[in-house]
CSV table of C-alpha atoms in Angstrom, one decimal:
chain,number,residue,atom,x,y,z
A,11,MET,CA,11.9,-22.2,5.3
A,12,GLN,CA,11.6,-19.0,3.2
A,13,ARG,CA,10.3,-19.5,-0.4
A,14,ILE,CA,11.0,-17.3,-3.4
A,15,TYR,CA,8.5,-17.4,-6.2
A,16,ARG,CA,9.5,-16.1,-9.6
A,17,VAL,CA,6.7,-14.9,-11.7
A,18,GLY,CA,6.4,-13.1,-15.0
A,19,GLY,CA,5.1,-13.1,-18.5
A,20,GLY,CA,1.8,-11.8,-20.0
A,21,SER,CA,-0.4,-14.5,-18.4
A,22,GLY,CA,-0.1,-13.1,-14.9
A,23,PRO,CA,1.3,-14.7,-11.7
A,24,HIS,CA,1.1,-18.5,-11.4
A,25,PRO,CA,-1.9,-19.5,-9.2
A,26,LEU,CA,0.2,-21.8,-7.0
A,27,ALA,CA,2.6,-18.9,-6.2
A,28,ILE,CA,-0.4,-16.7,-5.2
A,29,ARG,CA,-2.0,-19.5,-3.2
A,30,ASP,CA,1.2,-20.2,-1.2
A,31,ALA,CA,1.9,-16.5,-0.6
A,32,ALA,CA,-1.7,-15.9,0.4
A,33,GLN,CA,-1.4,-18.7,3.0
A,34,VAL,CA,1.7,-17.0,4.5
A,35,LEU,CA,-0.2,-13.7,4.6
A,36,THR,CA,-3.4,-15.0,6.2
A,37,ALA,CA,-1.3,-16.7,8.8
A,38,GLY,CA,0.1,-13.3,9.8
A,39,GLY,CA,3.4,-13.7,7.9
A,40,LEU,CA,5.4,-11.0,6.1
A,41,ILE,CA,6.1,-11.2,2.3
A,42,LEU,CA,8.1,-9.3,-0.2
A,43,THR,CA,6.0,-8.4,-3.3
A,44,PRO,CA,6.3,-6.3,-6.4
A,45,THR,CA,3.8,-3.5,-7.1
A,46,GLU,CA,3.7,-1.6,-10.4
A,47,THR,CA,5.8,1.1,-8.6
A,48,VAL,CA,8.4,-0.4,-6.3
A,49,TYR,CA,8.9,-3.6,-4.3
A,50,GLY,CA,7.2,-3.7,-0.9
A,51,ILE,CA,7.0,-5.7,2.2
A,52,GLY,CA,3.6,-6.3,3.8
A,53,VAL,CA,1.0,-8.2,5.6
A,54,ALA,CA,-2.7,-9.1,5.1
A,55,ILE,CA,-5.0,-6.7,7.1
A,56,GLY,CA,-7.3,-9.6,7.8
A,57,ALA,CA,-4.7,-11.3,9.9
A,58,TYR,CA,-4.5,-8.3,12.3
A,59,ALA,CA,-8.0,-7.0,12.2
A,60,SER,CA,-8.8,-8.3,15.7
A,61,SER,CA,-5.6,-7.1,17.3
A,62,GLY,CA,-7.4,-4.2,19.1
A,63,ASP,CA,-5.8,-0.8,19.7
A,64,GLU,CA,-2.3,-1.9,20.4
A,65,ALA,CA,0.3,-2.6,17.6
A,66,PRO,CA,1.2,-6.3,17.3
A,67,ALA,CA,4.4,-7.6,18.9
A,68,PRO,CA,7.7,-7.0,17.2
A,69,ALA,CA,8.0,-10.7,16.3
A,70,THR,CA,4.9,-10.7,14.2
A,71,GLY,CA,4.8,-10.1,10.5
A,72,TYR,CA,3.5,-6.6,11.1
A,73,GLY,CA,6.0,-5.8,13.8
A,74,ARG,CA,8.9,-7.0,11.5
A,75,ILE,CA,8.0,-4.4,8.9
A,76,PHE,CA,9.3,-1.7,11.2
A,77,THR,CA,12.3,-3.7,12.4
A,78,LEU,CA,13.4,-4.4,8.8
A,79,LYS,CA,12.8,-0.8,7.7
A,80,ARG,CA,14.5,0.5,10.9
A,81,ARG,CA,11.5,2.8,11.2
A,82,ASP,CA,9.4,4.0,14.1
A,83,VAL,CA,6.5,1.7,14.8
A,84,ARG,CA,4.2,4.8,15.4
A,85,GLN,CA,4.4,5.5,11.6
A,86,THR,CA,1.7,4.0,9.6
A,87,VAL,CA,1.7,1.6,6.5
A,88,PRO,CA,-0.4,2.3,3.4
A,89,TRP,CA,-3.1,-0.2,2.4
A,90,LEU,CA,-3.4,-1.8,-1.0
A,91,VAL,CA,-7.1,-2.3,-1.7
A,92,ALA,CA,-9.2,-3.9,-4.4
A,93,SER,CA,-11.1,-1.0,-5.9
A,94,GLU,CA,-12.8,2.4,-5.5
A,95,ARG,CA,-15.5,0.8,-3.4
A,96,ASP,CA,-13.0,0.3,-0.6
A,97,LEU,CA,-12.7,4.1,-0.2
A,98,ASP,CA,-16.1,4.0,1.6
A,99,ALA,CA,-15.5,0.7,3.3
A,100,PHE,CA,-12.3,1.8,5.0
A,101,GLY,CA,-12.9,5.6,4.9
A,102,VAL,CA,-15.7,7.9,6.2
A,103,ASP,CA,-16.9,11.2,4.8
A,104,VAL,CA,-14.8,10.6,1.7
A,105,PRO,CA,-14.9,13.7,-0.5
A,106,GLU,CA,-16.2,13.4,-4.1
A,107,GLY,CA,-12.9,14.6,-5.4
A,108,VAL,CA,-11.2,11.6,-3.9
A,109,HIS,CA,-13.6,9.3,-5.8
A,110,VAL,CA,-12.9,11.4,-9.0
A,111,LEU,CA,-9.2,10.7,-8.6
A,112,ALA,CA,-9.7,7.0,-7.9
A,113,ARG,CA,-11.9,6.6,-11.0
A,114,ALA,CA,-9.2,8.5,-13.0
A,115,PHE,CA,-6.1,6.7,-11.8
A,116,TRP,CA,-7.0,3.5,-10.0
A,117,PRO,CA,-5.7,0.9,-10.4
A,118,GLY,CA,-2.5,2.8,-10.5
A,119,ALA,CA,0.2,4.8,-8.8
A,120,LEU,CA,-1.9,7.1,-6.7
A,121,THR,CA,-2.3,6.8,-2.9
A,122,LEU,CA,-5.3,8.6,-1.4
A,123,ILE,CA,-5.6,9.8,2.2
A,124,VAL,CA,-9.0,9.5,3.8
A,125,LYS,CA,-10.5,9.6,7.3
A,126,ALA,CA,-10.4,6.1,8.6
A,127,SER,CA,-13.6,4.1,9.3
A,128,ASP,CA,-14.0,1.8,12.4
A,129,ARG,CA,-12.9,-1.1,10.2
A,130,VAL,CA,-9.3,0.3,10.4
A,131,PRO,CA,-7.5,-0.8,13.6
A,132,ARG,CA,-6.4,2.1,15.6
A,133,PHE,CA,-2.7,1.2,15.4
A,134,MET,CA,-3.0,1.3,11.6
A,135,ARG,CA,-4.3,4.9,11.6
A,136,ALA,CA,-2.2,8.0,11.5
A,137,ALA,CA,-2.2,10.4,14.4
A,138,ASP,CA,-4.9,12.5,12.7
A,139,GLY,CA,-7.2,9.4,12.3
A,140,THR,CA,-6.5,8.9,8.6
A,141,VAL,CA,-5.5,5.9,6.5
A,142,ALA,CA,-3.7,5.8,3.1
A,143,LEU,CA,-5.4,3.7,0.4
A,144,ARG,CA,-4.3,2.6,-3.1
A,145,ALA,CA,-5.6,0.1,-5.6
A,146,SER,CA,-2.4,-1.2,-7.3
A,147,ALA,CA,-2.2,-2.1,-11.0
A,148,SER,CA,0.1,-5.0,-10.2
A,149,PRO,CA,-1.4,-8.3,-11.2
A,150,VAL,CA,0.5,-9.9,-8.3
A,151,VAL,CA,-1.0,-7.5,-5.8
A,152,GLN,CA,-4.5,-7.8,-7.3
A,153,ALA,CA,-4.3,-11.6,-7.1
A,154,LEU,CA,-3.1,-11.5,-3.5
A,155,VAL,CA,-5.8,-9.1,-2.3
A,156,ARG,CA,-8.4,-11.5,-3.9
A,157,ALA,CA,-6.8,-14.6,-2.4
A,158,CYS,CA,-6.5,-13.1,1.1
A,159,GLY,CA,-10.0,-11.6,1.0
A,160,SER,CA,-8.6,-8.4,2.6
A,161,PRO,CA,-6.4,-5.4,1.8
A,162,LEU,CA,-2.7,-5.6,2.3
A,163,ALA,CA,-0.6,-3.2,4.4
A,164,VAL,CA,2.5,-2.7,2.3
A,165,THR,CA,5.4,-0.3,2.4
A,166,SER,CA,8.5,0.0,0.3
A,167,ALA,CA,11.1,-2.8,0.8
A,168,ASN,CA,14.0,-0.6,1.9
A,169,THR,CA,15.8,0.7,5.0
A,170,HIS,CA,14.1,3.9,6.0
A,171,GLY,CA,15.7,6.7,4.0
A,172,ALA,CA,17.3,4.4,1.4
A,173,PRO,CA,16.1,4.2,-2.2
A,174,ALA,CA,13.1,2.0,-2.8
A,175,PRO,CA,13.9,-1.0,-5.0
A,176,ALA,CA,12.4,-1.0,-8.5
A,177,SER,CA,13.5,-4.6,-9.2
A,178,PHE,CA,14.0,-7.8,-7.2
A,179,ALA,CA,17.8,-7.5,-7.7
A,180,GLN,CA,17.8,-4.2,-5.9
A,181,VAL,CA,16.2,-5.5,-2.7
A,182,GLU,CA,18.7,-5.4,0.2
A,183,ALA,CA,19.9,-8.8,1.3
A,184,ARG,CA,18.8,-8.3,4.9
A,185,ILE,CA,15.3,-7.2,3.9
A,186,LEU,CA,14.9,-10.3,1.7
A,187,ALA,CA,16.2,-12.5,4.6
A,188,GLY,CA,13.7,-11.0,7.0
A,189,VAL,CA,10.5,-12.0,5.1
A,190,ASP,CA,8.6,-15.3,5.2
A,191,ALA,CA,8.1,-15.5,1.4
A,192,ALA,CA,9.1,-13.4,-1.6
A,193,ILE,CA,7.7,-12.9,-5.1
A,194,ASP,CA,10.2,-12.0,-7.8
A,195,ALA,CA,8.7,-10.4,-10.9
A,196,GLY,CA,11.9,-8.7,-12.2
A,197,GLU,CA,11.7,-5.0,-12.7
A,198,THR,CA,8.6,-2.9,-11.9
A,199,VAL,CA,6.7,-1.0,-14.5
A,200,CYS,CA,6.9,2.5,-13.1
A,201,HIS,CA,10.3,2.5,-11.3
A,202,ASP,CA,8.9,5.3,-9.1
A,203,ALA,CA,6.8,5.5,-5.9
A,204,SER,CA,3.1,6.4,-6.0
A,205,THR,CA,2.0,10.0,-5.6
A,206,ILE,CA,0.3,10.6,-2.3
A,207,VAL,CA,-2.7,13.0,-2.2
A,208,SER,CA,-5.0,14.4,0.4
A,209,LEU,CA,-8.3,16.3,-0.2
A,210,LEU,CA,-9.4,16.5,3.4
A,211,ASP,CA,-11.5,19.6,4.2
A,212,GLY,CA,-11.4,20.7,0.5
A,213,GLU,CA,-7.7,21.3,0.6
A,214,LEU,CA,-5.6,19.6,-2.1
A,215,ASP,CA,-2.3,18.6,-0.5
A,216,ILE,CA,0.2,16.6,-2.7
A,217,ILE,CA,2.1,15.0,0.1
A,218,ARG,CA,4.5,13.2,-2.1
A,219,GLN,CA,5.2,13.7,-5.8
A,220,GLY,CA,5.7,10.4,-7.4
A,221,ALA,CA,4.7,8.6,-10.6
A,222,LEU,CA,1.8,11.0,-11.2
A,223,SER,CA,2.4,14.7,-11.5
A,224,ALA,CA,0.6,17.5,-9.8
A,225,ALA,CA,-0.7,18.6,-13.2
A,226,ASP,CA,-2.2,15.1,-13.7
A,227,ILE,CA,-4.1,15.4,-10.4
A,228,GLU,CA,-5.3,18.9,-11.0
A,229,SER,CA,-6.4,18.1,-14.5
A,230,ALA,CA,-8.5,15.2,-13.3
A,231,LEU,CA,-10.2,17.3,-10.7
A,232,ALA,CA,-10.8,20.2,-13.1
A,233,SER,CA,-12.4,17.8,-15.7
A,234,CYS,CA,-15.2,17.0,-13.1
A,235,SER,CA,-15.4,20.6,-11.8
A,236,VAL,CA,-14.2,19.6,-8.3
A,237,SER,CA,-13.5,22.7,-6.3
A,238,TYR,CA,-10.5,22.8,-3.9
A,239,ARG,CA,-7.9,24.9,-2.2
A,240,LYS,CA,-4.2,24.2,-2.9
A,241,VAL,CA,-2.2,23.8,0.2
A,242,HIS,CA,1.2,24.6,-1.5
């Protein structure tokens, strides 16, 4: 039976809600969770780390992400990680500029594209061998990552092409019905998706403009004298 946990207040999420949601995740289940940007649906990476090169079956928690979003399974799902250290755990040849941005904006609304390490299953890598990483400022996400002992693969909780929900009330009924557990924290803080940035090969590519502006990104890089070429 699906459970919905309502959390809030300044003291952070209730430990029992996190414990129960983490049990669902480590068993391979799919949950709905708030981030500081929008609500997302996701799984624990640790539950799928031994899956090999092939994507898990459609009936698994990971497979249901794509069924619910009505999105091509060949598309990848961003990872929510614990800290800047995970850039080098799950990425290789990470540019110094990426670390500069992580130190400036993590935890926060910035997703960073890096070349994936061998610890990233092949089905979770983009066609160019990269993975998208973010350390979320959401206390719920931070607690779940700690409780699961692994990153989470989380994407916005909406039908592909529809607006991403910035509150639990905005989550589509069929999305909510399709998860194994849900955490309701009311409205998110940012109400906007994360900004997605790549610095591969010294080229600054702002793939998606979100909660952080291009000016924010360029200012942080300039403050540490990071050289780059702008793609756009």
